[in-house]
Coordinates of C-alpha atoms and ligand atoms in Angstrom, one line a residue:
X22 CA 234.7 215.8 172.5
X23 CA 232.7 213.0 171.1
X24 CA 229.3 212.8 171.9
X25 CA 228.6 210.1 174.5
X26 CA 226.2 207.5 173.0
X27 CA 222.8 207.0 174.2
X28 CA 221.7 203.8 175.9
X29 CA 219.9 202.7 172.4
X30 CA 223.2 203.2 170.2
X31 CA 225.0 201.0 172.7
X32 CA 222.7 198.0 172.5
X33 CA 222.8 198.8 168.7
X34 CA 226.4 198.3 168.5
X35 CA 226.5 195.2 171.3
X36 CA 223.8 194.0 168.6
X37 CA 226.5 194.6 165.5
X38 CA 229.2 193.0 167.5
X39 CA 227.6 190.1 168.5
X40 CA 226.5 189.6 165.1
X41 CA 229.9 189.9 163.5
X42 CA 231.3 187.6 165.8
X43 CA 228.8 184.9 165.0
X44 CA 229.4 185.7 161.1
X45 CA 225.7 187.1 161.2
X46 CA 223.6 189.8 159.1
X47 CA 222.8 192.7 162.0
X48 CA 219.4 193.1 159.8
X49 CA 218.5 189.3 160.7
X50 CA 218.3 190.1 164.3
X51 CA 215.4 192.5 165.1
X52 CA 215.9 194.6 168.5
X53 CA 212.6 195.1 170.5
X54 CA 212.7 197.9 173.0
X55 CA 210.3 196.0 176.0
X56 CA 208.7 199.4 177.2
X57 CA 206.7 197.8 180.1
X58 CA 205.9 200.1 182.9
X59 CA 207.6 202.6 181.3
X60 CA 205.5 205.9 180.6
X61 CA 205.4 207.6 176.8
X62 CA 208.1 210.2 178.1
X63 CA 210.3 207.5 178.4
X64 CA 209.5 205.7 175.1
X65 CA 209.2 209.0 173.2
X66 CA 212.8 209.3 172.8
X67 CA 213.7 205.9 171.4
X68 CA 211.1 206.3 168.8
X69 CA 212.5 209.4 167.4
X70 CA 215.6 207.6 167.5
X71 CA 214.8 205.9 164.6
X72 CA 213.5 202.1 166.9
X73 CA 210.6 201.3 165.7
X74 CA 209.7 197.4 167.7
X75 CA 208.4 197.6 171.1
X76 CA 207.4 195.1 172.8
X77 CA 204.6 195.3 175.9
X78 CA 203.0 192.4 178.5
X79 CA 199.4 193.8 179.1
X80 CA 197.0 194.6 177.2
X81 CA 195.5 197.3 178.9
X82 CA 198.9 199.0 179.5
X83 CA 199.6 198.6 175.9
X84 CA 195.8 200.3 175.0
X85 CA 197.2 203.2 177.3
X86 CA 200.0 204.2 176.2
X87 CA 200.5 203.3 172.4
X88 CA 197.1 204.5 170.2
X89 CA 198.2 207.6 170.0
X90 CA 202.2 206.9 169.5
X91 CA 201.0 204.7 166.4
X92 CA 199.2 208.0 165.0
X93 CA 202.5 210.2 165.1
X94 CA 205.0 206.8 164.2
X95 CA 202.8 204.7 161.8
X96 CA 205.9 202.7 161.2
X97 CA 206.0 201.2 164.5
X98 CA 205.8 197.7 165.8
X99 CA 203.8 196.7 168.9
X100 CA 205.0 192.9 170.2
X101 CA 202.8 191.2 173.1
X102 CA 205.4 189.6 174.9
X103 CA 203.2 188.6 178.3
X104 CA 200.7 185.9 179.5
X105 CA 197.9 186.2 177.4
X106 CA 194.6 185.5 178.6
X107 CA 191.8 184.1 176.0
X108 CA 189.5 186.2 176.7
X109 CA 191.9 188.9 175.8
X110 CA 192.9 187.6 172.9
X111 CA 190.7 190.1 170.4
X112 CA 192.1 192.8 171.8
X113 CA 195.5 192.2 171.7
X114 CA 195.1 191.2 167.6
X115 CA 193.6 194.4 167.3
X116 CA 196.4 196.4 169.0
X117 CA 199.6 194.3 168.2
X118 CA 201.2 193.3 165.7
X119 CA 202.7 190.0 166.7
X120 CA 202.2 187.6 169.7
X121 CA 205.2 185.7 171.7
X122 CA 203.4 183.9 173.7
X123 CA 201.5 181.4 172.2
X124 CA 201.7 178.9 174.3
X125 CA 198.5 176.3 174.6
X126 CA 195.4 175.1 172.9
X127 CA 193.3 177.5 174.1
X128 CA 194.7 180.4 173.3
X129 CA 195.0 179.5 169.8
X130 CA 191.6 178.9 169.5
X131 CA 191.0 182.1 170.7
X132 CA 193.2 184.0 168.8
X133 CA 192.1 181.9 165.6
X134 CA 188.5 183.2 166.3
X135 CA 190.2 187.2 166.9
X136 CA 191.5 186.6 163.2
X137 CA 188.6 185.7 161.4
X138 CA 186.5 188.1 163.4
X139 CA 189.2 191.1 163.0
X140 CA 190.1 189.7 159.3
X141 CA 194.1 191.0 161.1
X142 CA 196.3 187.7 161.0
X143 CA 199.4 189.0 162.8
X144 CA 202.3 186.3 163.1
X145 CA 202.6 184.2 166.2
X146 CA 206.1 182.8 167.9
X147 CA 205.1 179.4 170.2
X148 CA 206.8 180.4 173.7
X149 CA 208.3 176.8 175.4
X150 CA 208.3 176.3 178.5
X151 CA 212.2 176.0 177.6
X152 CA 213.6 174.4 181.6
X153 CA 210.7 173.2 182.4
X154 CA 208.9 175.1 185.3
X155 CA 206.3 174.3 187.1
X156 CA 205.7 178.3 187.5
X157 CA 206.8 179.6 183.7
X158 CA 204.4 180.1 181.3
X159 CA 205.6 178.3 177.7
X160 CA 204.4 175.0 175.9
X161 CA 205.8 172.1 177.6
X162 CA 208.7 170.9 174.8
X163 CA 206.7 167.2 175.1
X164 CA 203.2 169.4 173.3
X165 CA 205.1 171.8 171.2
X166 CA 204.2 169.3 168.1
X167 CA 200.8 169.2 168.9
X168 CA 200.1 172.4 169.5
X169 CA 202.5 173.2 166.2
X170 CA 200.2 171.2 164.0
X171 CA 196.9 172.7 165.3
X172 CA 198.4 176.8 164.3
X173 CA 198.9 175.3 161.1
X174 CA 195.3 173.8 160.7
X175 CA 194.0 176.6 162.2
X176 CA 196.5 179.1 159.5
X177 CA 197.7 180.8 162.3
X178 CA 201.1 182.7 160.8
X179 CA 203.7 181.1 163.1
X180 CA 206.8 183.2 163.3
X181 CA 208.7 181.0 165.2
X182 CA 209.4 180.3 168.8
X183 CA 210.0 182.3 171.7
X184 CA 211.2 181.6 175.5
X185 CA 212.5 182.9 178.4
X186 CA 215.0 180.8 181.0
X187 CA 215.1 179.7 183.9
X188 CA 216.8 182.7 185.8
X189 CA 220.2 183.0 187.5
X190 CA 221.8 180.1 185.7
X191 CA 223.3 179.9 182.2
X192 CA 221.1 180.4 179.5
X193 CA 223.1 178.9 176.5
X194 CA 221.8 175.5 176.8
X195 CA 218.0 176.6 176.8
X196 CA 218.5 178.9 173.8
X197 CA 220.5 176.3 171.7
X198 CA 217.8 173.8 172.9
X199 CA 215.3 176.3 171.4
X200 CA 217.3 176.6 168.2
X201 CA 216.9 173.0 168.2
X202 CA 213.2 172.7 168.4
X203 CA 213.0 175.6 165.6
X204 CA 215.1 174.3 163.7
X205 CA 213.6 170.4 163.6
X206 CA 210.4 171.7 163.4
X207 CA 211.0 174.1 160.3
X208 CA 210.7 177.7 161.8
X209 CA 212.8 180.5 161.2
X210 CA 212.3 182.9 164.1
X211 CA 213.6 182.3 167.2
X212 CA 212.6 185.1 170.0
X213 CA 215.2 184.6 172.6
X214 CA 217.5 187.1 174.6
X215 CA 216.8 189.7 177.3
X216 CA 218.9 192.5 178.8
X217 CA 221.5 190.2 180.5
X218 CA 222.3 188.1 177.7
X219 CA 220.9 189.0 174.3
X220 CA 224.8 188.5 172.6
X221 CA 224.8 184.7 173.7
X222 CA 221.4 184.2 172.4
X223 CA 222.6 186.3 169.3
X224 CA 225.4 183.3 169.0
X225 CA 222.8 181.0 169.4
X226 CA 220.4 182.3 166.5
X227 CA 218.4 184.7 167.8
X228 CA 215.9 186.1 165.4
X229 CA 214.7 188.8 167.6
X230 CA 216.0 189.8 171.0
X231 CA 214.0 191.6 173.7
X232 CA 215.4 194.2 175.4
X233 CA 214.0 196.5 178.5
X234 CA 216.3 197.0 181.2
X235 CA 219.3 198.0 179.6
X236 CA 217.2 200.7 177.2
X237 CA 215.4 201.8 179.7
X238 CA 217.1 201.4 183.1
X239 CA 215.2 199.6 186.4
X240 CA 211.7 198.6 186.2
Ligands
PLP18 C1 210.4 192.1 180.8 C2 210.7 191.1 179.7 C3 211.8 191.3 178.9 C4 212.9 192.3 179.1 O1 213.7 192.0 180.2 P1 215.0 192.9 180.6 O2 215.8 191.9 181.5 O3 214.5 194.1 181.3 O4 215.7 193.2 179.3 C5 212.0 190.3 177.9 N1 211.1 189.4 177.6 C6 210.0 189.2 178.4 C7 209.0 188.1 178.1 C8 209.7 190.1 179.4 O5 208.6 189.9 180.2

């Protein structure tokens, strides 16, 4: 009897597929496992798995539970995919090693200041307020090429950009309108796709997919 796969070999494979479909490389889409509210027992068995990005939304959950995972997986990637708040912003350049959710003025100040202060300059993708909410965190698309040109005078490493849609309606719009925005504004990563519908973002150029649920079941 074959051995029934595990919940990370399936989203591998959904990964592989989508990626064949849309004539992709798998290695050009980069799977992070979003381990919020999940305890290290629950995490432990991904990382010995082989995963190695994870992706958390607080700092201090994040300062919990992954010091002492990085000591037995050096390899592994820590991604801040949450609100940020400035005067956070040290810490979380000390802990991760990339930010999603860069996403006004402020903030980038802030986390310019972390960099020279830390000497770490860990890449940063611009989340967009991508269907416009009045409740969503995200750059409003009318600042994006403001705030755009003040990472680069500041030399923050911009990875790309990152967003989350509105819910319960189809995302394919918002994530080609985000391959849009990448695209005319010369960046290569785009961080878009959850659970629910990481293969249409994968049609849509997805550079790095985030993933909770459907690793780890229910928050
Ligand atoms: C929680 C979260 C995810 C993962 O969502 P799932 O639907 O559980 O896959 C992805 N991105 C962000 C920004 C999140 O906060």
């Amino acid at each position: 009897m074959e051995k029934s796969a595990t919940p990370l070999e399936h989203i591998r494979e959904s990964i592989a597929r989508a990626c064949r479909i849309a004539r992709r490389k798998t290695e050009d889409v980069t799977l992070i496992a979003i381990s919020k509210t999940k305890p290290v027992e629950a995490i432990m068995p991904l990382l010995e798995q082989g995963q190695i990005h994870f992706g958390e939304n607080r700092v201090q959950e994040a300062q919990d539970k992954w010091p002492t995972l990085r000591e037995q997986f050096p390899e592994l990637r820590l991604h801040c995919v949450g609100q940020l708040q400035s005067n956070k912003a040290e810490d979380a350049v000390q802990l991760f090693d990339c930010i999603h959710s860069l996403d006004r003025p402020s903030l980038l100040k802030a986390l310019a200041k972390a960099f020279d202060k830390t000497g770490r300059r860990i890449p940063c993708f611009v989340q967009v307020n991508i269907g416009t909410e009045d409740q969503k965190g995200g750059c409003a698309i009318a600042d994006l090429p403001a705030l755009l040109e003040q990472a680069r005078d500041a030399d923050v490493p911009l990875a790309g950009l990152m967003c989350v849609p509105p819910a319960d309606i189809e995302p394919a719009p918002f994530f080609a309108l985000l391959d849009k925005l990448a695209r005319d504004h010369g960046l290569d990563g785009r961080s878009m796709g959850m659970s629910g519908d990481f293969e249409t973002a994968i049609q849509l150029g997805a550079t790095h997919v985030r993933v909770g649920t459907a690793l780890f079941g229910e928050r």
